[in-house]
Amino acid sequence: MRNILLSLSFDGTNYCGWQIQPNGDTVQQRIQDACSLITGENVTVTGCSRTDSGVHANNFCCTFRTVKEMSCEKMIYALNGNLPDDIAIKSCREVPESFHPRYDCTKKEYIYRIWNSRIKNPFEYTHSLQYKRQLDAELLNEAAKKFIGTHDFKGFCSAGSSVQSTVRTIYDASVTRYGDMVVFTVCGNGFLYNMVRIMVGTLLMIAEGKTDKNDFEEIILSGDREKAGITVPAKGLFLNKVYYGGEFFG
Amino acid sequence: MRNILLSLSFDGTNYCGWQIQPNGDTVQQRIQDACSLITGENVTVTGCSRTDSGVHANNFCCTFRTVKEMSCEKMIYALNGNLPDDIAIKSCREVPESFHPRYDCTKKEYIYRIWNSRIKNPFEYTHSLQYKRQLDAELLNEAAKKFIGTHDFKGFCSAGSSVQSTVRTIYDASVTRYGDMVVFTVCGNGFLYNMVRIMVGTLLMIAEGKTDKNDFEEIILSGDREKAGITVPAKGLFLNKVYYGGEFFG
């Protein structure tokens, strides 16, 4: 049995997230249908993580097993030909039978895009959060650095999650301005449910004068969801990179 | 009567172009409805040009007349609050009564975006044409320079147009690569029906080996629609800048 690793990008606007569910169009279902069609087998696809409704991916990884003899190169084009315009297979590689896209993932990078202008952007409204008040990206960047390290991120987790440990290691976190677009980038060994969106909501508390960067460490250490910020909308969030054994696959 | 000049940007994907028509959603209708609502008057909006269904604008200009006393600053926010997410008013200015957004326009700049990769881009498929074969942007740039000057562009005009003269002056034309995105930029005193899209179709004939850059002048001079290239799809086209008296308003 061949174990095939795919990297893909998708615009999540029209999907109920990655994971198959009974009453909604999902990315996993679309990939599974395309894989089944090109192999002629009843394929099951396993993803590197779940993503919420409306969340996008510049890179997302998944695997499926097949006996079909088809080159990885050919598979990319066959799959893309059977997927809608908002989902693209970017690369394909055969991996060992034991490889698992979630358990073998060593780190992930997310970005969150904020359109920082009083004027809306007709080309970005499904791919960013509009925030009208002028943001001090350098100040937010300094605050974001407080996320770095191994912490109990209990306060940065939405209800409904059932993980055993809420301790995660953040390797890097930053805020950068590109014109009117302000981008939060965070890389870690794992993320709790809604963790990145709550991180951004907490950064925006600084912009709103509800806290300052010196309180940031305290908010993190408190483990108190009430002290952290709101969960910002899904549409600005992108899974950006997925790493296996130190290497980015995309 | 105040004469108000607006600049706006819009994603044309969901519109049947700018101009009001009986059986379709148009940008002009949306703007007119918003202007009527905020002024309480029965407003007519006049645009700087028509745009086809699916064509976008980074900047488009239009005017309307009103007796309403409202600052231009306030008008921007009032209009944006009454427009859908894919249309944004960017700036607003009071102009002389005699000002006409089409007749007073001195030059316009269009861009056409080509996603030049074998892999589709889920975030760009409504804002670019995918072209899989690798393009030589430098070669296309050299060919594009042949458009510059005052020529009879009869061969670069779709049937259905009823203009008196097909002579237009192109001030600048270029092709630039930004990663996998190849962008054609063209600035002129006016454009015939589908002219930019046929220019791009003709540039792509070089990529397809159907012509070379030395034939370009001949194709232009021939005035023969048959010799020029196809009309490429609307979705890659953006009205980028509109000038009045040497000044870009946006």
Coordinates of C-alpha atoms in Angstrom, one line a residue:
Chain A
M1 CA 0.0 0.0 0.0
R2 CA 1.5 3.4 -1.0
N3 CA 1.1 6.2 1.5
I4 CA 0.8 9.6 -0.4
L5 CA 1.5 12.9 1.3
L6 CA -0.2 16.0 -0.4
S7 CA 0.3 19.6 0.3
L8 CA -2.6 21.9 -0.8
S9 CA -3.8 25.4 -0.5
F10 CA -7.4 26.4 -0.2
D11 CA -9.7 29.4 0.1
G12 CA -11.9 28.4 3.1
T13 CA -14.6 31.0 2.4
N14 CA -17.1 28.5 1.0
Y15 CA -16.3 25.6 3.2
C16 CA -17.3 24.4 6.7
G17 CA -13.7 23.9 7.5
W18 CA -11.5 20.9 6.7
Q19 CA -13.2 18.0 8.5
I20 CA -16.0 16.0 7.0
Q21 CA -19.4 16.7 8.5
P22 CA -22.9 15.5 7.6
N23 CA -24.4 18.9 6.6
G24 CA -21.8 21.0 4.9
D25 CA -19.3 21.2 2.1
T26 CA -15.8 20.4 3.5
V27 CA -12.3 20.5 2.0
Q28 CA -11.6 16.9 3.3
Q29 CA -14.7 15.6 1.4
R30 CA -13.6 17.4 -1.8
I31 CA -10.1 15.9 -1.6
Q32 CA -11.4 12.5 -0.7
D33 CA -13.8 12.5 -3.7
A34 CA -11.0 13.6 -6.0
C35 CA -8.6 10.9 -4.7
S36 CA -11.2 8.2 -5.0
L37 CA -12.0 9.3 -8.5
I38 CA -8.4 9.3 -9.8
T39 CA -7.5 6.0 -8.1
G40 CA -10.8 4.2 -8.6
E41 CA -10.6 3.2 -4.9
N42 CA -12.6 4.1 -1.8
V43 CA -10.0 6.5 -0.3
T44 CA -9.9 8.0 3.2
V45 CA -7.9 11.2 3.6
T46 CA -6.2 12.1 6.9
G47 CA -5.4 15.8 7.5
C48 CA -2.6 17.5 9.5
S49 CA -5.2 19.4 11.6
R50 CA -8.7 20.6 11.7
T51 CA -9.5 24.0 10.4
D52 CA -12.6 26.0 11.3
S53 CA -15.2 27.2 8.8
G54 CA -13.8 30.2 6.8
V55 CA -10.2 29.5 7.7
H56 CA -7.8 29.4 4.7
A57 CA -4.6 27.5 4.1
N58 CA -1.5 28.5 2.1
N59 CA -0.3 25.1 2.9
F60 CA -2.1 22.2 4.5
C61 CA -1.0 18.6 4.5
C62 CA -2.9 15.3 4.2
T63 CA -2.2 11.7 3.3
F64 CA -4.1 8.9 1.7
R65 CA -3.3 5.3 0.9
T66 CA -3.6 3.7 -2.5
V67 CA -2.4 0.8 -4.6
K68 CA -2.8 2.8 -7.8
E69 CA 0.4 3.1 -9.8
M70 CA 0.6 6.7 -10.8
S71 CA 3.5 9.1 -10.6
C72 CA 3.3 11.9 -7.9
E73 CA 3.7 14.4 -10.7
K74 CA 0.7 13.0 -12.6
M75 CA -1.3 12.8 -9.4
I76 CA -1.0 16.5 -8.8
Y77 CA -2.5 17.4 -12.2
A78 CA -5.1 14.6 -12.1
L79 CA -6.3 15.8 -8.6
N80 CA -6.3 19.5 -9.6
G81 CA -8.4 18.6 -12.6
N82 CA -11.0 17.1 -10.3
L83 CA -11.0 19.8 -7.6
P84 CA -12.9 23.2 -7.6
D85 CA -11.0 26.4 -8.3
D86 CA -10.7 27.2 -4.6
I87 CA -8.7 24.1 -3.7
A88 CA -5.2 23.4 -5.3
I89 CA -2.9 20.5 -4.8
K90 CA 0.7 22.0 -4.7
S91 CA 2.9 19.0 -4.2
C92 CA 2.8 15.2 -3.8
R93 CA 5.3 12.8 -2.3
E94 CA 5.3 9.1 -1.3
V95 CA 6.1 8.6 2.4
P96 CA 6.7 5.6 4.6
E97 CA 3.6 3.5 5.6
S98 CA 4.0 4.6 9.2
F99 CA 3.9 8.3 8.4
H100 CA 1.0 10.2 9.9
P101 CA 0.3 13.8 8.9
R102 CA -0.9 14.9 12.3
Y103 CA 1.3 13.0 14.7
D104 CA 4.5 13.4 12.7
C105 CA 4.0 17.2 12.3
T106 CA 6.8 18.9 14.3
K107 CA 5.6 22.5 13.9
K108 CA 3.1 24.7 12.2
E109 CA 3.0 28.3 11.2
Y110 CA -0.2 30.4 11.1
I111 CA -0.7 33.9 9.8
Y112 CA -3.5 36.3 10.7
R113 CA -4.1 39.2 8.3
I114 CA -5.6 42.5 9.5
W115 CA -6.6 45.2 6.9
N116 CA -5.8 48.3 8.9
S117 CA -7.6 51.1 7.1
R118 CA -10.8 53.1 7.6
I119 CA -11.6 52.2 4.0
K120 CA -12.6 48.6 3.3
N121 CA -10.8 46.6 0.7
P122 CA -13.1 44.9 -1.8
F123 CA -10.4 42.3 -2.7
E124 CA -9.5 41.3 0.8
Y125 CA -12.7 41.2 2.8
T126 CA -12.9 37.4 2.9
H127 CA -9.1 37.1 3.6
S128 CA -8.6 39.6 6.4
L129 CA -10.2 41.3 9.3
Q130 CA -10.7 45.1 8.8
Y131 CA -9.5 47.1 11.8
K132 CA -10.1 50.8 11.3
R133 CA -8.1 52.4 14.1
Q134 CA -4.4 52.8 13.2
L135 CA -2.3 50.0 14.7
D136 CA 1.2 50.4 16.0
A137 CA 2.7 47.3 14.5
E138 CA 6.0 47.7 16.3
L139 CA 4.3 47.8 19.6
L140 CA 2.2 44.8 18.8
N141 CA 5.4 43.0 17.6
E142 CA 7.0 43.6 21.0
A143 CA 3.9 42.2 22.8
A144 CA 3.8 39.2 20.4
K145 CA 7.3 38.2 21.5
K146 CA 5.8 37.4 25.0
F147 CA 4.0 34.4 23.4
I148 CA 7.4 32.8 22.6
G149 CA 8.4 29.9 24.9
T150 CA 6.7 26.9 26.5
H151 CA 3.6 28.0 28.4
D152 CA 0.3 26.7 29.6
F153 CA -2.0 28.4 27.1
K154 CA -5.2 27.4 28.9
G155 CA -6.4 31.0 28.7
F156 CA -6.0 30.9 24.9
C157 CA -8.4 28.0 24.3
S158 CA -12.1 28.0 23.4
A159 CA -14.5 25.8 25.3
G160 CA -15.3 22.6 23.4
S161 CA -11.7 21.3 23.3
S162 CA -10.8 18.1 25.0
V163 CA -7.0 18.1 24.9
Q164 CA -5.1 16.4 27.7
S165 CA -2.5 19.2 28.0
T166 CA -2.8 22.9 27.3
V167 CA 1.0 23.4 27.3
R168 CA 2.4 24.4 24.0
T169 CA 5.7 25.7 22.8
I170 CA 5.8 28.8 20.6
Y171 CA 9.0 29.1 18.6
D172 CA 8.4 32.5 17.1
A173 CA 5.7 35.2 17.0
S174 CA 5.8 38.6 15.2
V175 CA 3.7 41.4 13.8
T176 CA 4.7 43.1 10.6
R177 CA 3.1 45.8 8.6
Y178 CA 3.0 45.6 4.7
G179 CA 1.3 48.9 3.7
D180 CA -2.2 48.8 5.1
M181 CA -2.0 45.1 5.8
V182 CA -0.8 44.1 9.3
V183 CA 0.2 40.4 9.6
F184 CA 0.6 38.4 12.8
T185 CA 2.8 35.3 12.2
V186 CA 3.2 32.6 14.8
C187 CA 5.0 29.3 14.7
G188 CA 4.7 26.5 17.4
N189 CA 4.7 22.8 18.0
G190 CA 0.9 22.8 18.3
F191 CA -2.1 25.0 18.8
L192 CA -5.2 24.8 21.0
Y193 CA -8.7 25.3 19.7
N194 CA -9.0 29.0 18.5
M195 CA -5.6 29.7 20.0
V196 CA -4.2 31.9 17.2
R197 CA -7.5 33.8 16.9
I198 CA -7.5 34.5 20.7
M199 CA -3.8 35.6 20.5
V200 CA -4.8 38.2 17.9
G201 CA -7.8 39.3 20.0
T202 CA -5.5 39.8 22.9
L203 CA -3.0 41.8 20.8
L204 CA -5.9 44.0 19.7
M205 CA -6.7 44.8 23.4
I206 CA -3.4 46.8 23.4
A207 CA -4.6 48.8 20.4
E208 CA -7.9 49.4 22.3
G209 CA -6.1 50.6 25.4
K210 CA -7.6 47.7 27.4
T211 CA -4.2 46.5 28.4
D212 CA -0.5 47.2 27.7
K213 CA 2.3 45.0 26.6
N214 CA 3.6 44.6 30.1
D215 CA 0.4 42.9 31.2
F216 CA 0.8 40.4 28.5
E217 CA 2.9 38.0 30.4
E218 CA 0.4 38.1 33.3
I219 CA -2.5 37.4 31.0
I220 CA -0.6 34.3 29.6
L221 CA 0.4 33.1 33.0
S222 CA -3.1 33.6 34.5
G223 CA -4.5 30.8 32.3
D224 CA -7.7 32.7 32.5
R225 CA -9.8 32.8 29.3
E226 CA -11.6 35.9 30.7
K227 CA -8.4 37.9 30.8
A228 CA -7.4 37.2 27.2
G229 CA -9.1 38.9 24.3
I230 CA -11.9 38.0 22.0
T231 CA -11.8 35.2 19.3
V232 CA -11.3 37.3 16.2
P233 CA -13.1 36.1 13.0
A234 CA -11.9 33.1 11.1
K235 CA -11.6 34.8 7.7
G236 CA -8.2 36.4 8.5
L237 CA -6.5 33.1 9.5
F238 CA -4.3 31.1 7.3
L239 CA -2.4 27.9 8.0
N240 CA 0.8 28.9 6.4
K241 CA 3.4 26.2 6.8
V242 CA 3.5 22.6 8.1
Y243 CA 6.8 21.0 9.1
Y244 CA 7.8 17.4 9.3
G245 CA 11.2 16.7 10.9
G246 CA 12.4 20.3 10.6
E247 CA 11.5 20.5 6.9
F248 CA 8.6 22.5 5.5
F249 CA 6.5 20.5 3.1
G250 CA 4.6 22.7 0.5
Chain B
M1 CA -26.1 72.0 -7.2
R2 CA -22.9 70.3 -5.9
N3 CA -21.0 68.1 -8.3
I4 CA -19.3 65.2 -6.3
L5 CA -16.4 63.2 -7.7
L6 CA -15.9 59.8 -6.1
S7 CA -13.1 57.3 -6.6
L8 CA -14.0 53.7 -5.8
S9 CA -12.6 50.2 -6.0
F10 CA -14.6 47.1 -6.7
D11 CA -14.3 43.4 -7.2
G12 CA -16.3 42.9 -10.4
T13 CA -16.7 39.1 -10.0
N14 CA -20.4 39.3 -9.0
Y15 CA -21.4 42.2 -11.2
C16 CA -22.6 42.5 -14.8
G17 CA -20.0 45.4 -15.2
W18 CA -20.4 49.0 -14.3
Q19 CA -23.3 50.1 -16.4
I20 CA -27.0 49.8 -15.3
Q21 CA -28.9 47.2 -17.2
P22 CA -32.4 45.7 -16.8
N23 CA -31.5 42.1 -15.8
G24 CA -28.3 42.2 -13.8
D25 CA -26.6 43.5 -10.7
T26 CA -24.3 46.4 -11.6
V27 CA -21.8 48.6 -9.8
Q28 CA -23.5 51.8 -11.1
Q29 CA -26.9 50.7 -9.6
R30 CA -25.3 49.9 -6.3
I31 CA -23.5 53.3 -6.1
Q32 CA -26.7 55.1 -7.3
D33 CA -28.8 53.4 -4.6
A34 CA -26.3 54.3 -1.9
C35 CA -26.0 57.9 -3.1
S36 CA -29.8 58.3 -3.2
L37 CA -30.1 56.8 0.2
I38 CA -27.6 59.1 2.0
T39 CA -28.8 62.2 0.2
G40 CA -32.5 61.4 0.2
E41 CA -32.5 62.5 -3.4
N42 CA -33.1 60.7 -6.7
V43 CA -29.5 60.6 -7.8
T44 CA -28.0 59.7 -11.2
V45 CA -24.4 58.5 -11.2
T46 CA -22.1 59.1 -14.2
G47 CA -19.0 56.9 -14.6
C48 CA -15.6 57.5 -16.2
S49 CA -16.1 54.5 -18.5
R50 CA -18.0 51.2 -18.9
T51 CA -16.5 48.0 -17.7
D52 CA -17.4 44.5 -18.8
S53 CA -18.9 41.9 -16.6
G54 CA -16.2 40.4 -14.3
V55 CA -13.7 43.3 -14.8
H56 CA -12.4 44.8 -11.5
A57 CA -11.2 48.3 -10.6
N58 CA -8.5 49.4 -8.2
N59 CA -9.7 52.9 -9.0
F60 CA -12.8 54.0 -10.9
C61 CA -14.3 57.4 -10.9
C62 CA -17.8 58.7 -11.0
T63 CA -19.8 61.8 -10.3
F64 CA -23.2 62.7 -8.9
R65 CA -25.1 65.9 -8.3
T66 CA -26.7 66.7 -5.0
V67 CA -28.0 69.7 -2.9
K68 CA -27.2 67.7 0.3
E69 CA -24.9 69.5 2.7
M70 CA -22.6 66.8 3.9
S71 CA -18.8 66.9 4.1
C72 CA -16.9 64.8 1.6
E73 CA -15.2 62.9 4.5
K74 CA -18.6 62.0 5.9
M75 CA -19.9 61.0 2.5
I76 CA -17.2 58.4 2.2
Y77 CA -18.2 56.6 5.4
A78 CA -21.9 57.0 4.8
L79 CA -21.6 55.5 1.3
N80 CA -19.4 52.7 2.4
G81 CA -21.8 51.8 5.1
N82 CA -24.5 51.4 2.5
L83 CA -22.5 49.4 -0.1
P84 CA -21.7 45.7 -0.2
D85 CA -18.2 44.4 0.9
D86 CA -17.0 44.2 -2.7
I87 CA -17.4 47.9 -3.5
A88 CA -15.5 50.6 -1.6
I89 CA -15.5 54.4 -1.9
K90 CA -11.9 55.5 -1.5
S91 CA -12.1 59.3 -1.9
C92 CA -14.5 62.1 -2.5
R93 CA -14.1 65.6 -3.7
E94 CA -16.3 68.5 -4.8
V95 CA -15.6 69.5 -8.5
P96 CA -16.9 72.3 -10.7
E97 CA -20.4 71.9 -12.1
S98 CA -19.0 71.5 -15.6
F99 CA -16.7 68.6 -14.7
H100 CA -17.5 65.3 -16.5
P101 CA -15.9 62.1 -15.3
R102 CA -15.6 60.6 -18.8
Y103 CA -15.0 63.7 -21.1
D104 CA -12.5 65.3 -18.7
C105 CA -10.5 62.1 -18.2
T106 CA -7.0 62.7 -19.7
K107 CA -5.6 59.2 -19.4
K108 CA -6.3 55.8 -17.9
E109 CA -4.2 52.9 -16.7
Y110 CA -5.2 49.3 -16.9
I111 CA -3.5 46.2 -15.6
Y112 CA -4.0 42.6 -16.6
R113 CA -2.8 39.9 -14.2
I114 CA -1.6 36.5 -15.4
W115 CA -1.0 33.7 -12.9
N116 CA 1.9 32.0 -14.6
S117 CA 2.1 28.5 -13.0
R118 CA 1.0 25.0 -13.7
I119 CA -0.5 24.9 -10.2
K120 CA -3.7 27.0 -9.9
N121 CA -4.0 29.6 -7.2
P122 CA -7.1 29.3 -5.0
F123 CA -6.9 33.0 -3.9
E124 CA -6.4 34.5 -7.4
Y125 CA -8.7 32.6 -9.7
T126 CA -11.2 35.4 -9.9
H127 CA -8.5 38.0 -10.3
S128 CA -6.2 36.6 -12.9
L129 CA -5.9 34.4 -15.9
Q130 CA -4.0 31.2 -15.3
Y131 CA -1.4 30.5 -18.0
K132 CA 0.5 27.3 -17.4
R133 CA 3.4 27.6 -19.9
Q134 CA 6.4 29.6 -18.5
L135 CA 6.2 33.2 -19.9
D136 CA 9.3 35.2 -20.8
A137 CA 8.3 38.4 -19.2
E138 CA 11.3 40.3 -20.6
L139 CA 10.5 39.3 -24.1
L140 CA 6.8 40.2 -23.6
N141 CA 7.9 43.5 -22.2
E142 CA 9.9 44.3 -25.3
A143 CA 6.9 43.4 -27.5
A144 CA 4.5 45.5 -25.3
K145 CA 6.7 48.6 -26.1
K146 CA 5.5 48.4 -29.7
F147 CA 2.0 49.5 -28.5
I148 CA 3.4 52.8 -27.4
G149 CA 2.6 55.8 -29.6
T150 CA -0.4 57.1 -31.6
H151 CA -1.9 54.3 -33.7
D152 CA -5.1 53.2 -35.3
F153 CA -6.0 50.3 -33.1
K154 CA -8.9 49.1 -35.3
G155 CA -7.5 45.6 -35.1
F156 CA -7.7 45.7 -31.3
C157 CA -11.4 46.4 -31.0
S158 CA -14.2 43.9 -30.7
A159 CA -17.3 44.1 -32.9
G160 CA -20.2 46.0 -31.3
S161 CA -18.4 49.2 -30.7
S162 CA -19.6 52.4 -32.5
V163 CA -16.8 54.8 -31.9
Q164 CA -16.0 57.5 -34.5
S165 CA -12.3 57.0 -34.5
T166 CA -10.2 54.0 -33.6
V167 CA -7.0 56.1 -33.2
R168 CA -5.7 56.1 -29.6
T169 CA -2.4 57.2 -28.0
I170 CA -0.6 54.7 -25.7
Y171 CA 1.8 56.5 -23.4
D172 CA 3.3 53.5 -21.8
A173 CA 3.0 49.7 -21.8
S174 CA 5.0 47.1 -20.0
V175 CA 5.1 43.5 -18.7
T176 CA 6.6 42.8 -15.3
R177 CA 7.0 39.5 -13.3
Y178 CA 6.3 39.4 -9.6
G179 CA 7.0 35.8 -8.6
D180 CA 4.4 33.7 -10.4
M181 CA 2.3 36.7 -11.3
V182 CA 3.0 38.4 -14.6
V183 CA 1.4 41.8 -15.0
F184 CA 0.7 43.8 -18.1
T185 CA 0.3 47.5 -17.5
V186 CA -0.9 49.9 -20.1
C187 CA -1.6 53.7 -20.0
G188 CA -3.3 55.6 -22.7
N189 CA -5.6 58.5 -23.5
G190 CA -8.5 56.1 -24.2
F191 CA -9.2 52.5 -25.0
L192 CA -11.5 50.8 -27.5
Y193 CA -13.9 48.0 -26.6
N194 CA -11.9 45.0 -25.3
M195 CA -8.7 46.7 -26.5
V196 CA -6.6 45.7 -23.4
R197 CA -7.8 42.2 -23.4
I198 CA -6.9 41.8 -27.1
M199 CA -3.5 43.4 -26.5
V200 CA -2.9 40.7 -23.9
G201 CA -4.2 38.0 -26.2
T202 CA -1.8 39.2 -28.9
L203 CA 1.2 39.2 -26.4
L204 CA 0.3 35.6 -25.6
M205 CA 0.6 34.7 -29.3
I206 CA 4.4 35.2 -28.8
A207 CA 4.4 32.8 -25.9
E208 CA 2.6 30.3 -28.1
G209 CA 5.1 30.7 -30.9
K210 CA 2.4 32.0 -33.3
T211 CA 4.2 35.3 -33.8
D212 CA 7.4 37.0 -32.7
K213 CA 7.9 40.5 -31.4
N214 CA 9.1 41.8 -34.7
D215 CA 5.7 41.0 -36.2
F216 CA 4.0 43.1 -33.6
E217 CA 4.3 46.4 -35.4
E218 CA 2.9 44.8 -38.5
I219 CA -0.1 43.4 -36.6
I220 CA -0.8 46.8 -35.1
L221 CA -0.4 48.6 -38.5
S222 CA -2.6 46.1 -40.3
G223 CA -5.7 47.1 -38.5
D224 CA -6.9 43.6 -38.9
R225 CA -8.8 42.0 -36.0
E226 CA -8.0 38.6 -37.5
K227 CA -4.2 39.1 -37.1
A228 CA -4.4 40.2 -33.5
G229 CA -4.9 37.6 -30.7
I230 CA -7.9 36.4 -28.8
T231 CA -9.8 38.5 -26.3
V232 CA -8.6 37.1 -23.0
P233 CA -11.0 36.6 -20.1
A234 CA -12.3 39.6 -18.2
K235 CA -11.4 38.4 -14.7
G236 CA -7.7 39.4 -15.0
L237 CA -8.4 43.0 -16.0
F238 CA -8.4 45.9 -13.6
L239 CA -8.9 49.6 -14.2
N240 CA -6.0 50.8 -12.2
K241 CA -5.8 54.6 -12.4
V242 CA -7.9 57.4 -13.8
Y243 CA -6.3 60.8 -14.5
Y244 CA -7.8 64.2 -14.7
G245 CA -5.6 67.0 -16.0
G246 CA -2.4 65.1 -15.3
E247 CA -3.4 64.1 -11.8
F248 CA -4.3 60.7 -10.7
F249 CA -7.5 60.7 -8.6
G250 CA -7.9 57.7 -6.2

